[in-house]
Short mmCIF file of C-alpha atoms and ligand atoms in Angstrom, two decimals:
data_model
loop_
_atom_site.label_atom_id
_atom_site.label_comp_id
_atom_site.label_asym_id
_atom_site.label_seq_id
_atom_site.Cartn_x
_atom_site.Cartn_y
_atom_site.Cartn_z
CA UNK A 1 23.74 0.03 92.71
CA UNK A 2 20.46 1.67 92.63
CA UNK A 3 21.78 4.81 93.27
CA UNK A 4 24.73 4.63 90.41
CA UNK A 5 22.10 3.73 88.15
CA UNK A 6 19.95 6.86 89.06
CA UNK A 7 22.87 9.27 88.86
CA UNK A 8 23.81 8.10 85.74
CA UNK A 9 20.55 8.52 84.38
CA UNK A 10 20.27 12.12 85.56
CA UNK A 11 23.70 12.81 83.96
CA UNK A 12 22.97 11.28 80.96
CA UNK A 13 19.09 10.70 80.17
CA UNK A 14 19.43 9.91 76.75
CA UNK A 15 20.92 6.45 77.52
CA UNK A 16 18.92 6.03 80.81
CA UNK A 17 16.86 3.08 78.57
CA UNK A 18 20.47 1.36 78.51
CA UNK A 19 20.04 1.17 82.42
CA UNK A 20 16.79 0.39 82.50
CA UNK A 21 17.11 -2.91 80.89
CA UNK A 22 20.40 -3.60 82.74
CA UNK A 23 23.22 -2.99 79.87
CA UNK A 24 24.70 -0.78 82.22
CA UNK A 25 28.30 -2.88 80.31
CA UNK A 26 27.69 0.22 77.69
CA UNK A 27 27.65 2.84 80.61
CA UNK A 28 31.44 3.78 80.26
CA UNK A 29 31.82 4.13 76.79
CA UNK A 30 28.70 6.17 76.07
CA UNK A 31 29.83 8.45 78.91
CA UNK A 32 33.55 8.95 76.94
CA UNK A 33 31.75 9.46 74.01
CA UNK A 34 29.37 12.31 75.42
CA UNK A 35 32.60 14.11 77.35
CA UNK A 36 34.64 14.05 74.01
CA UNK A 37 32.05 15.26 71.89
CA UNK A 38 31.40 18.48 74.95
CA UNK A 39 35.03 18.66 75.26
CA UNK A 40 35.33 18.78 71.43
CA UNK A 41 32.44 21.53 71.65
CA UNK A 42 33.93 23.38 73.93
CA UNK A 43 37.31 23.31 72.17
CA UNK A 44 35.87 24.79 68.50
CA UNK A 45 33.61 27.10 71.16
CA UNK A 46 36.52 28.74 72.28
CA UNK A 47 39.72 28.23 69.98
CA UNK A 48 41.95 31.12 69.30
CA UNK A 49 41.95 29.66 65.70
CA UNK A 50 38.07 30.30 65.09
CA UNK A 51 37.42 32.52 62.65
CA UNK A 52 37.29 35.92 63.83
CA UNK A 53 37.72 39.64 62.15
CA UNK A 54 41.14 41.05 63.22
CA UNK A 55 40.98 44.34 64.32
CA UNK A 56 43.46 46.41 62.49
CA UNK A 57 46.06 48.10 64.32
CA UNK A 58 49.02 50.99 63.80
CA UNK A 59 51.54 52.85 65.90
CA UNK A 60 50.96 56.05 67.71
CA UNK A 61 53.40 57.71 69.54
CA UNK A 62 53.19 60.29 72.49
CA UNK A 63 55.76 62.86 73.60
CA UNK A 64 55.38 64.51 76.56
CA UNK A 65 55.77 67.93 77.68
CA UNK A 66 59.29 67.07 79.80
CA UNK A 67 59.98 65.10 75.96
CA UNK A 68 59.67 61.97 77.57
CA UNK A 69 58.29 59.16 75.15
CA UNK A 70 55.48 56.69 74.78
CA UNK A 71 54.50 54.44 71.95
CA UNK A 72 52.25 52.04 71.85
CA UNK A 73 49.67 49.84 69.74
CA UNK A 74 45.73 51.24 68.67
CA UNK A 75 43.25 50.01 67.18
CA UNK A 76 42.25 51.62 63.83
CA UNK A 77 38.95 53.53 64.67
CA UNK A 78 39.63 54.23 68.36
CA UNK A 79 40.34 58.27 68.95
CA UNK A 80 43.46 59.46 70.87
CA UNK A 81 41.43 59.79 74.34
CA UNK A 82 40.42 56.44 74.18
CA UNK A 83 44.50 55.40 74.02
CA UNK A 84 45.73 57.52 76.44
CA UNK A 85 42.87 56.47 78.82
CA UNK A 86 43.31 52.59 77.84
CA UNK A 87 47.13 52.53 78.47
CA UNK A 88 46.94 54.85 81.39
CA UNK A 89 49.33 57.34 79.86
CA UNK A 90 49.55 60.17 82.95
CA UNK A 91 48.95 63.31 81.48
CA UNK A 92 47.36 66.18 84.52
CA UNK A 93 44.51 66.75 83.59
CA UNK A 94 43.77 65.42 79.96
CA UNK A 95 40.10 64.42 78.80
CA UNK A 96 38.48 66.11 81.67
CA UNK A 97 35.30 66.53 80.15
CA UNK A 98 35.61 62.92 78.64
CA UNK A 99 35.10 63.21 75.06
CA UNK A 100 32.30 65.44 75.27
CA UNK A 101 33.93 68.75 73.43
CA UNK A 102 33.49 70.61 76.49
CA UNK A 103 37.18 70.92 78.04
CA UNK A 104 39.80 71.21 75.64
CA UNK A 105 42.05 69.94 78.26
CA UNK A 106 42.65 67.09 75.22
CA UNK A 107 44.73 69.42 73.33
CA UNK A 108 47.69 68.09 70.96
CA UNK A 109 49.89 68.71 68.24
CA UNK A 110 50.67 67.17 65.16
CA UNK A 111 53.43 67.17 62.80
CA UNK A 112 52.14 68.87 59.74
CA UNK A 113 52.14 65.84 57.80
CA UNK A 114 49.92 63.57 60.33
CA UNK A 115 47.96 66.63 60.77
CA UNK A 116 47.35 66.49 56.71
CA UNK A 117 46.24 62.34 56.98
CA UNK A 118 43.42 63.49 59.75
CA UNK A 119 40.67 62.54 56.99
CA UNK A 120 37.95 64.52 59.62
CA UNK A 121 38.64 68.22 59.53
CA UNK A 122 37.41 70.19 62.92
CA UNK A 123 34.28 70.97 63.46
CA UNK A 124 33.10 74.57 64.49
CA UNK A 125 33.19 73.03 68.07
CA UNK A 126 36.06 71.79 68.17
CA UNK A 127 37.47 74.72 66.74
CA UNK A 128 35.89 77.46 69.28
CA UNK A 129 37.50 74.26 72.06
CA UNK A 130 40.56 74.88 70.56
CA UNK A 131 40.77 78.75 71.20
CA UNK A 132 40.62 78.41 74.76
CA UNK A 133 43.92 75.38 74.47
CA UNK A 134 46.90 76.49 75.37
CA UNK A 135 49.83 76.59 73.51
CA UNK A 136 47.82 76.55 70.00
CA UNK A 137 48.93 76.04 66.92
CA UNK A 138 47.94 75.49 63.42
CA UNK A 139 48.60 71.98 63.65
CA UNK A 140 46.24 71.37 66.53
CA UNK A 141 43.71 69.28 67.14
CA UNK A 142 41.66 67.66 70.19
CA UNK A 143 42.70 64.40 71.10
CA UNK A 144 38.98 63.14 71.43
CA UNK A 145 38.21 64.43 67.99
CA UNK A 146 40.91 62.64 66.11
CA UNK A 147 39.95 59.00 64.86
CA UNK A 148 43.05 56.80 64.06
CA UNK A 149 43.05 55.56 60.76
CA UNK A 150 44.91 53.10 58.76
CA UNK A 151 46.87 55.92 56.63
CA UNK A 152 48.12 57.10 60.40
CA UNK A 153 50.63 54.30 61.27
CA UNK A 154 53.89 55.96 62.64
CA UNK A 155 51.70 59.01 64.22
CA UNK A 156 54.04 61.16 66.38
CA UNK A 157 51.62 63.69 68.72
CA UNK A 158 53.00 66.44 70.59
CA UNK A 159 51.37 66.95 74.52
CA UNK A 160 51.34 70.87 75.67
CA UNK A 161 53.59 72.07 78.29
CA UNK A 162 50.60 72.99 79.64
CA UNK A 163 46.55 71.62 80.02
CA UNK A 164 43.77 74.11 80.37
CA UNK A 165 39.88 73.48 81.36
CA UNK A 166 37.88 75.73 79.35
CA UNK A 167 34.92 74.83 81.79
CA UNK A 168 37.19 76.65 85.03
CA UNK A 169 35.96 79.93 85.33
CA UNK A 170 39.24 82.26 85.21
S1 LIG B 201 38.19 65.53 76.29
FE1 LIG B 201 37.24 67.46 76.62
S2 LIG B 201 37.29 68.33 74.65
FE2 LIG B 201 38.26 66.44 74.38
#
């Protein structure tokens, strides 16, 4: 008894005074009333229902250089890398340099009226990258450089036949 009494006071200290002067006939119920209210705790802790900023998302969809397919869902803010790398879309050699502007191997093309809702225009950098893509054209951009916004829902993007590395020495 001695013992039940001494775990029960190291579970619960707060009531330990209750076992002290032997009303250990409250024991049970203080114990269901301390596991509701941490199960109640935990509940609001982790409920889907909590209050919580939804991130926005829209619709981007990939076509491949065989014309192959993709579309999937992106958060608005994310850039094109970052999608391609999250839902492991396998594309040789894209993003080699990671986002860094130092590859253009994240070279893609836009139809001329997603092109037009890009609010960034490129940079000198990214420009100079884009010289050494292949298959340019005036409605390229890098894929790294592009940041999805809300106006972009239904985005179609083209992938090159072909990926170049401007860091390979040719
Ligand atoms: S990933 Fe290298 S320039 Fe975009």
């Amino acid at each position: 008894m001695a013992c039940r009494a001494v775990s029960l006071r190291f579970l619960i200290p707060k009531f330990a005074s209750c076992v002290n002067r032997g009303n250990s006939g409250t024991i049970p119920a203080l114990i269901r009333k301390t596991q509701h209210t941490r199960n109640s705790a935990s509940r609001h802790r982790f409920s889907s229902t909590a209050a919580k900023p939804k991130k926005e998302t829209i619709t981007v969809h990939f076509v491949q250089s065989d014309g192959s397919k993709f579309s999937t869902t992106a958060a608005v803010g994310e850039n094109l890398l970052d999608i391609i790398i999250d839902n492991d879309i396998d594309i040789d050699g894209f993003g080699a340099c990671e986002g860094t502007l130092a590859c253009s191997t994240c070279h893609l093309i836009f139809k001329q009226e997603d092109y037009d809702k890009i609010p960034d225009k490129p940079t000198d950098e990214e420009l100079d990258m884009l010289d050494l893509a292949y298959g340019l054209s005036s409605t390229s951009r890098l894929g790294c450089q592009v940041v999805l916004t809300k106006d972009m829902d239904g985005l179609q993007v083209q992938v090159p036949t072909a990926v170049v590395d401007a860091r390979d020495p040719s």
